[in-house]
Amino acid sequence: MSSDVRFTDFKSDKQPTWCPGCGDFGTMNGMMKGLAETGNDPDNTFVVAGIGCSGKIGTYMHSYALHGVHGRALPVGTGVKMARPDIEVMVAGGDGDGYSIGAGHFVHAVRRNVDMTYVVMDNRIYGLTKGQASPTSRSDFETSTTPEGPKQPPVNPLALALAAGASFIAQSFSSDALRHQEIIQKAIEHDGFGFVNVFSPCVTFNDVDTYDYFRDNLVDLKEADHDPTDYEAAKNVITDGEKEYQGVMYQDENSVPYHEQHGVTEDMSEIPDGAPEDAMDLVREFY
Amino acid sequence: MAEDLNWAVGGEAGDGIDSTGKIFAQALSRAGRHVFTSKDFASRIRGGYTAYKIRTSVDQVQSVVDRLDILVALTQRTIDENLDELHEGSAVIYDGERSWEAEIPDKMTAVDVPLKSLAEDAGGAIMRNIVALGAACEITGFDVEYLDEALEKRFGGKGSKIVENNKEAARAGQEYVQENYDLDHLGYAVETTDNDYVLLNGDEAIGMGALAAGCRFYAGYPITPATNVMEYLTGRIEDYGGHVVQAEDELSAINMALGAARAGARSMTATSGPGIDLMTETFGLIATSETPMVIVDVMRSGPSTGMPTKQEQGDLNMTLYGGHGEIPRFVIAPTTIAECFWKTVEAFNFAEQYQTPVYVVSDLAMAVTERTFEPETFDMDKVEIDRGKLVDQDEVDEWLDAQGHFRAHAVTEDGISPRAKPGTIDGAHMSTGLEHDELGRRTEEEDERVQQVDKRNRKVETAKNEEDWDYREFGDADADNLVISWGSNEGALAEALGYLEEDGIDVRVISVPYIFPRPDLTEEIEAAEQTIVVECNATGQFADVIEHDALTRVKRINKYTGVRFKADELAEQITERLSEEVPA
């Protein structure tokens, strides 16, 4: 790890193909700055992404990265972190990727409390397939596949995480650059699963959950005197259906990450040239 | 009487049939006898007939036969299910005090032992099976002290009191038979030797092979008959700094293993057919991102959930062709339990040398069968580890492009690119399931697409040329009749040769552990007058590829009842097929 890392070191020379004005630009910038500010560099960082607009992030960033299959980024991140506790792992996904096809993995990654940062770019719509309802779309949100709206309540990812026993739950807004970066940094620094749902507006297909909407409606917990270590207070904020919040909602200060709970400390990529020295003991067990 | 002793215990699932059988198998193995075990079980926890069978001899045994000499029957169904295999010299041990009235044909010897009461006297009804083992020792003249050793191994961890009680229970069974029966006329005398054998099954051998090969990460989801691989690794892999994760499903399991592999660890998952279906989603990603990984498929009867506790070799096509698009892969199917160990070691080397997913295809018959081996069979000094083109810090520069980007998918002559694990400075790169350029970045350029497809496929060509895709051969090398087999049928085939020889039929047997790449058997087939391919499936999946390779028709023996081949049955079928006309 070198001390002179700048956030641009995490930038690849590929030009993003995201639509001009897409919230994902701001989300990614915050991730790169957060990584640099917390002392990481591209060679000790692994970024995993699934499918969708969010999934492209690994191409636009520079680090070790895997762009995998739809909804399965969290298990990949888990594998990386377990094999290499020395590596900083960041997982990026979208609301479809993470809360629809990947909902099962989300719940289990949360409860395992694997030490990685999970950033979900939540634009409340399927962008890359050109505008269908997502799990976080409002129940009356009209799209090509839901002409009268989904007619079902949206998933509350923060509540899902809380119910699964999350140790860190936060929400940010991609265009509030400083605040977003600050929240990402806290998630990276958290010992355990750092979950950040990021409002990352889709300017092409979502004309409801717009920049203006979030600017006008977001309540910043920094100004609301919220104590994230207070579970009850966190629950109230997270289940408040009336308002949209940004900030760290909940943080368990006694969080012990999965690999520590399981005594995993070693870099698993280093192995001997042959069988382990005492390997014949494995055979003798069968006497 | 017969050198070969066939013993079984049967009852309802939940009656402790498995542990009883295992204890006796271990006792016999400790006594320097060869052991081959098999299980009949149903897919339920309690209730349903289940049996554990042991064939034992001072000579090597490697298949099941249709004969039972000693049967411990905890239910009438145990007797009914095995009636065909019982004979005049058989002894059936049962508990006459229990509520069922045992119906045992007159011609065999019924040995009524109050298993439950004797067990209660020794400290608990739970030990009634151990009483039965003591009785079996007396009937067969097998020294009960060997049983003591197995009991110590089994219950040692639970305290000396438990061990002593069990020993007492065994003695009670032994003494009861001694005092109440004179069974010398049965003529059983179980000879012992000074040999020290190890007794293990296919799943355990795969797990042991993984540890020997440096596997450090395993993620899986429980499924019959592959779960035992995960159970074996759990608690042992930690000794080497590794870890097992029980994932929420197979999709997660294979993706976790993929993550660990990309992080540079030797990584594996194991499942059975239904799990492979789910994992197939990620299979293409592993191949196209050129990630070294081992995937174990312990086959059971399909399709769908099929018969979860029954034998079949029906997944060959899926492992060979599964996944959309065109995917380079290796498929290795061990033919013996010992090969489960060695081929797993080899699979890890192939995976890293060629940066591909490698299937290790085993089956239920191999997974649940325990067999004795000389410990040297698993000589750990012979384990070699080849990590392929994993670049160290000094070598990274050789693989950077003009802008300093690491060429993780560099187009090379042998098709194999360099591999940098995280932490390697300047090695940072992107991997993706999308078609990509040399740097791993998305491309739809025609030239780059073709280059990458060719590059990945070239790895297979390189492997075909570099490696020895051999097979095992036995029987008469000059025989006109050729029998080809894959997977776990080898043992039964080897023993079938004895029966065929008695009938004056010479056969050359080729047992193939490599499905892809595989040896070219064209010459062997052309040299033979008749070729038969033996496999446990209905359509002859291996026979199909053999016909394709050799451009000729072969005869087939297919069994898909859910039960493995038996030696005598195979001999009969081979004889029958040889007399049939060659297919057009």
XYZ file of N, CA and C in Angstrom, chain A residues 12-14 42-46 55-56 58-59 61-70 72-84 86-87 101 104-106 108-109 111-112 258 262 264-276 278-280 282-287, chain B residues 30 153 196-200 204 208 211-214 216-217 232 236 240-249 251-252 255-256 258-260 262-266 281-282 285 289 375 378-380 383-385 387 405 420-434 441-442:
414
model
N -10.109 3.742 -14.577
C -9.526 3.116 -15.767
C -9.618 4.114 -16.917
N -8.971 3.786 -18.045
C -9.026 4.729 -19.156
C -10.190 4.438 -20.089
N -11.122 3.619 -19.619
C -12.338 3.370 -20.402
C -13.358 4.457 -20.097
N -5.146 0.257 -5.961
C -5.773 -0.689 -6.891
C -5.250 -2.126 -6.768
N -4.003 -2.281 -6.341
C -3.431 -3.622 -6.303
C -3.828 -4.427 -5.059
N -4.418 -3.777 -4.073
C -4.890 -4.544 -2.919
C -6.415 -4.482 -2.814
N -7.044 -4.057 -3.906
C -8.497 -3.895 -3.882
C -9.141 -4.833 -4.900
N -10.249 -5.419 -4.489
C -11.001 -6.285 -5.407
C -12.427 -5.770 -5.480
N -23.282 -3.006 -13.019
C -22.285 -4.045 -13.238
C -21.097 -3.581 -14.060
N -21.294 -2.462 -14.772
C -20.209 -1.982 -15.632
C -19.075 -1.337 -14.847
N -16.863 -2.215 -12.786
C -15.536 -2.824 -12.760
C -14.696 -2.447 -13.968
N -15.376 -2.129 -15.067
C -14.673 -1.736 -16.290
C -14.140 -0.309 -16.192
N -13.492 1.284 -13.347
C -12.534 1.458 -12.257
C -11.289 0.650 -12.585
N -10.208 0.956 -11.873
C -8.994 0.171 -12.055
C -8.654 -0.498 -10.728
N -8.719 -1.802 -10.712
C -8.370 -2.603 -9.528
C -8.457 -4.055 -9.981
N -8.224 -4.994 -9.084
C -8.599 -6.372 -9.386
C -10.114 -6.393 -9.363
N -10.722 -7.020 -10.358
C -12.176 -6.936 -10.433
C -12.775 -8.141 -11.130
N -13.998 -8.433 -10.775
C -14.745 -9.458 -11.489
C -16.144 -8.942 -11.779
N -16.517 -9.039 -13.024
C -17.861 -8.698 -13.466
C -18.556 -10.021 -13.723
N -19.443 -10.396 -12.818
C -19.958 -11.758 -12.853
C -21.326 -11.910 -13.462
N -22.099 -12.834 -12.911
C -23.440 -13.090 -13.432
C -24.467 -12.362 -12.566
N -25.678 -12.280 -13.062
C -26.707 -11.456 -12.452
C -27.054 -11.893 -11.014
N -25.226 -12.378 -8.334
C -24.338 -13.249 -7.543
C -23.036 -12.568 -7.126
N -23.021 -11.262 -7.138
C -21.769 -10.582 -6.809
C -21.377 -10.788 -5.343
N -22.354 -10.809 -4.449
C -22.017 -10.944 -3.025
C -21.313 -12.265 -2.701
N -21.805 -13.413 -3.211
C -21.045 -14.643 -2.961
C -19.603 -14.568 -3.495
N -19.419 -13.944 -4.648
C -18.050 -13.828 -5.181
C -17.199 -13.016 -4.199
N -17.745 -11.886 -3.739
C -17.019 -11.055 -2.777
C -16.686 -11.824 -1.510
N -17.635 -12.654 -1.080
C -17.408 -13.475 0.115
C -16.217 -14.403 -0.089
N -16.186 -15.034 -1.258
C -15.075 -15.942 -1.553
C -13.735 -15.231 -1.565
N -13.717 -14.044 -2.171
C -12.461 -13.283 -2.232
C -11.991 -12.947 -0.817
N -12.919 -12.442 -0.002
C -12.527 -11.987 1.342
C -12.093 -13.145 2.230
N -12.765 -14.284 2.096
C -12.399 -15.426 2.941
C -11.012 -15.950 2.557
N -10.751 -15.975 1.252
C -9.447 -16.478 0.803
C -8.343 -15.480 1.110
N -8.712 -14.189 1.113
C -7.700 -13.152 1.260
C -8.169 -12.058 2.220
N -6.499 -10.110 3.630
C -5.619 -8.951 3.441
C -6.103 -8.029 2.324
N -7.097 -8.454 1.573
C -7.540 -7.674 0.409
C -8.820 -6.894 0.742
N -33.067 -10.666 -8.117
C -32.414 -11.972 -8.326
C -31.439 -12.298 -7.187
N -31.777 -13.330 -2.062
C -31.392 -14.420 -1.153
C -29.957 -14.270 -0.696
N -29.080 -13.970 -1.649
C -27.663 -13.813 -1.302
C -27.461 -12.608 -0.386
N -28.258 -11.548 -0.625
C -28.154 -10.334 0.189
C -28.399 -10.659 1.661
N -28.187 -13.417 3.205
C -27.188 -14.303 3.812
C -25.819 -13.641 3.946
N -25.489 -12.768 3.012
C -24.216 -12.038 3.147
C -24.303 -11.112 4.358
N -26.152 -11.537 7.088
C -26.101 -12.254 8.360
C -24.742 -12.902 8.605
N -24.015 -13.161 7.517
C -22.652 -13.684 7.718
C -21.726 -12.586 8.221
N -17.065 -12.039 9.802
C -17.155 -13.492 9.604
C -15.778 -14.167 9.694
N -14.498 -17.005 12.463
C -14.142 -18.363 12.060
C -12.634 -18.614 12.093
N -10.231 -17.288 10.494
C -9.496 -17.234 9.231
C -8.586 -16.011 9.251
N -7.282 -16.243 9.199
C -6.347 -15.131 9.241
C -5.371 -15.181 8.079
N -5.187 -16.394 7.535
C -4.107 -16.558 6.562
C -4.510 -16.211 5.137
N -3.525 -15.853 4.375
C -3.659 -15.676 2.936
C -3.724 -17.091 2.345
N -4.889 -17.490 1.864
C -5.067 -18.871 1.405
C -4.407 -19.152 0.061
N -3.899 -18.115 -0.584
C -3.299 -18.354 -1.900
C -1.889 -18.929 -1.806
N -1.310 -18.864 -0.611
C 0.048 -19.408 -0.427
C -0.044 -20.863 0.025
N 0.466 -21.786 -0.781
C 0.441 -23.203 -0.390
C 1.800 -23.832 -0.653
N 2.091 -24.962 0.013
C 3.386 -25.621 -0.218
C 3.497 -26.215 -1.633
N 4.708 -26.635 -1.987
C 4.956 -27.196 -3.320
C 4.374 -28.592 -3.493
N 4.174 -29.261 -2.370
C 3.605 -30.608 -2.428
C 2.555 -30.736 -1.348
N 2.232 -31.980 -0.994
C 1.251 -32.169 0.077
C 1.819 -31.595 1.373
N 0.975 -31.196 2.305
C 1.477 -30.684 3.583
C 2.380 -31.728 4.267
N 2.573 -33.003 7.165
C 1.958 -34.032 8.004
C 0.791 -34.725 7.299
N 0.804 -34.693 5.969
C -0.367 -35.180 5.231
C -0.641 -36.663 5.453
N 0.402 -37.463 5.764
C 0.135 -38.895 5.968
C -0.787 -39.105 7.174
N -3.479 -37.611 7.537
C -4.823 -37.657 6.965
C -5.183 -39.088 6.569
N -4.176 -39.814 6.085
C -4.400 -41.207 5.694
C -4.579 -42.077 6.936
N -3.715 -41.831 7.938
C -3.755 -42.684 9.145
C -5.084 -42.586 9.885
N -5.766 -41.476 9.686
C -7.092 -41.342 10.311
C -8.029 -42.463 9.901
N -7.766 -43.039 8.742
C -8.681 -44.067 8.228
C -8.292 -45.477 8.653
N -7.277 -45.610 9.523
C -6.921 -46.950 10.041
C -8.091 -47.527 10.801
N -9.028 -53.503 10.804
C -7.977 -53.531 11.822
C -7.390 -54.933 11.942
N -12.242 -46.398 18.746
C -12.142 -45.355 17.727
C -13.460 -44.585 17.614
N -1.961 -53.636 7.915
C -2.693 -52.460 8.390
C -3.330 -51.782 7.200
N -4.620 -51.847 7.117
C -5.299 -51.198 5.989
C -5.989 -49.916 6.434
N -6.221 -49.056 5.473
C -7.082 -47.904 5.728
C -8.399 -48.142 5.000
N -9.472 -47.644 5.592
C -10.812 -47.894 5.086
C -11.487 -46.560 4.816
N -11.785 -46.284 3.556
C -12.409 -44.983 3.264
C -13.298 -45.062 2.022
N -14.701 -39.267 0.863
C -13.571 -38.965 1.761
C -12.267 -38.873 0.971
N -9.789 -35.761 0.886
C -8.379 -35.923 1.255
C -7.481 -35.460 0.102
N -7.269 -31.680 0.133
C -6.359 -31.161 1.162
C -4.901 -31.367 0.754
N -4.617 -32.556 0.218
C -3.243 -32.846 -0.205
C -2.810 -31.886 -1.310
N -3.772 -31.508 -2.146
C -3.456 -30.648 -3.296
C -3.419 -29.171 -2.928
N -3.662 -28.851 -1.671
C -3.573 -27.446 -1.269
C -4.874 -26.682 -1.394
N -7.802 -24.737 -0.233
C -7.943 -23.985 1.013
C -9.345 -23.429 1.201
N -10.109 -23.394 0.126
C -11.457 -22.849 0.258
C -12.447 -23.800 -0.386
N -16.254 -33.989 5.404
C -14.858 -34.381 5.607
C -13.954 -33.156 5.728
N -11.160 -30.146 9.124
C -9.801 -30.529 8.736
C -9.116 -29.421 7.948
N -5.096 -26.325 7.989
C -4.156 -25.807 6.980
C -4.437 -24.343 6.655
N -5.240 -23.705 7.502
C -5.533 -22.291 7.278
C -6.663 -22.051 6.295
N -7.407 -23.112 5.986
C -8.491 -22.971 5.021
C -9.842 -22.825 5.697
N -10.880 -22.831 4.884
C -12.224 -22.648 5.439
C -13.291 -23.253 4.537
N -14.336 -23.784 5.179
C -15.503 -24.300 4.467
C -16.686 -23.385 4.751
N -17.396 -22.981 3.716
C -18.630 -22.218 3.918
C -19.806 -23.060 3.435
N -20.788 -23.221 4.311
C -22.043 -23.816 3.850
C -22.893 -22.669 3.310
N -22.992 -22.617 1.999
C -23.656 -21.493 1.336
C -25.175 -21.639 1.404
N -25.882 -20.577 1.002
C -27.351 -20.607 1.054
C -27.939 -21.410 -0.098
N -27.188 -21.621 -1.141
C -27.633 -22.460 -2.256
C -26.428 -22.742 -3.156
N -25.945 -21.838 -6.218
C -25.529 -20.668 -6.995
C -24.511 -19.875 -6.209
N -24.801 -19.712 -4.935
C -23.890 -18.995 -4.068
C -22.591 -19.779 -3.896
N -20.244 -19.465 -6.777
C -19.720 -18.104 -6.903
C -18.725 -17.770 -5.795
N -18.955 -18.298 -4.610
C -17.968 -18.118 -3.540
C -16.652 -18.791 -3.928
N -15.625 -19.393 -6.835
C -15.045 -18.583 -7.916
C -14.294 -17.375 -7.334
N -14.888 -16.709 -6.366
C -14.234 -15.552 -5.743
C -12.916 -15.945 -5.107
N -12.930 -17.050 -4.363
C -11.703 -17.504 -3.708
C -10.640 -17.874 -4.732
N -10.305 -16.607 -7.748
C -9.759 -15.383 -8.345
C -8.832 -14.675 -7.377
N -9.061 -14.921 -6.092
C -8.181 -14.344 -5.084
C -6.878 -15.134 -4.980
N -6.773 -16.231 -5.736
C -5.527 -16.979 -5.811
C -5.504 -18.282 -5.043
N -6.624 -18.608 -4.381
C -6.638 -19.844 -3.583
C -7.067 -21.024 -4.439
N -6.590 -22.212 -4.073
C -7.126 -23.418 -4.696
C -8.493 -23.658 -4.066
N -25.081 -22.105 -14.446
C -25.167 -20.670 -14.734
C -23.784 -20.020 -14.672
N -23.025 -20.382 -13.655
C -21.734 -19.739 -13.426
C -20.589 -20.459 -14.137
N -18.962 -18.567 -16.905
C -18.183 -17.433 -16.393
C -16.802 -17.902 -15.913
N -13.718 -16.430 -17.881
C -12.827 -15.566 -17.101
C -11.519 -16.302 -16.819
N -2.005 -48.201 3.072
C -1.855 -46.748 3.242
C -0.977 -46.117 2.169
N -1.918 -44.005 -0.883
C -2.072 -42.551 -0.815
C -0.753 -41.910 -0.369
N 0.326 -42.312 -1.014
C 1.653 -41.807 -0.637
C 1.743 -40.293 -0.912
N 1.732 -39.537 0.154
C 1.671 -38.081 0.012
C 2.945 -37.487 -0.594
N 2.610 -36.514 -4.182
C 1.734 -35.411 -4.589
C 2.584 -34.251 -5.098
N 2.335 -33.855 -6.333
C 3.068 -32.709 -6.891
C 2.094 -31.586 -7.164
N 2.541 -30.384 -6.923
C 1.650 -29.244 -7.141
C 2.232 -28.323 -8.205
N 1.284 -24.886 -10.154
C 0.360 -23.754 -10.131
C 0.271 -23.031 -11.478
N -0.736 -1.862 -18.632
C -1.864 -2.696 -18.195
C -1.506 -4.173 -18.249
N -2.328 -13.241 -12.440
C -1.825 -12.471 -11.302
C -2.881 -12.482 -10.217
N -2.460 -12.788 -8.998
C -3.450 -12.767 -7.915
C -3.446 -11.396 -7.254
N -4.546 -11.016 -6.628
C -4.616 -9.708 -5.984
C -3.439 -9.483 -5.036
N -2.984 -8.268 -4.992
C -1.821 -7.958 -4.170
C -0.561 -7.846 -5.009
N -0.580 -8.451 -6.199
C 0.565 -8.345 -7.096
C 0.558 -6.934 -7.690
N 1.611 -6.208 -7.435
C 1.644 -4.810 -7.874
C 1.713 -4.733 -9.401
N 0.875 -3.895 -9.968
C 0.710 -3.716 -11.415
C -0.031 -4.863 -12.092
N -0.511 -5.796 -11.278
C -1.243 -6.921 -11.869
C -2.741 -6.696 -11.917
N -3.205 -5.572 -11.380
C -4.650 -5.337 -11.303
C -5.289 -5.442 -12.678
N -6.402 -6.147 -12.751
C -7.081 -6.331 -14.031
C -8.524 -6.701 -13.797
N -9.263 -6.592 -14.835
C -10.685 -6.869 -14.852
C -10.922 -8.256 -15.441
N -11.852 -8.996 -14.864
C -12.290 -10.256 -15.480
C -13.789 -10.193 -15.637
N -14.268 -10.789 -16.692
C -15.705 -10.681 -16.955
C -16.219 -11.850 -17.776
N -17.505 -12.057 -17.662
C -18.162 -13.070 -18.484
C -18.470 -12.553 -19.878
N -18.328 -11.246 -20.055
C -18.488 -10.686 -21.397
C -17.267 -11.047 -22.235
N -11.173 -6.457 -20.913
C -12.221 -5.463 -21.079
C -13.156 -5.845 -22.213
N -14.422 -5.512 -22.010
C -15.470 -5.868 -22.949
C -15.127 -5.488 -24.390
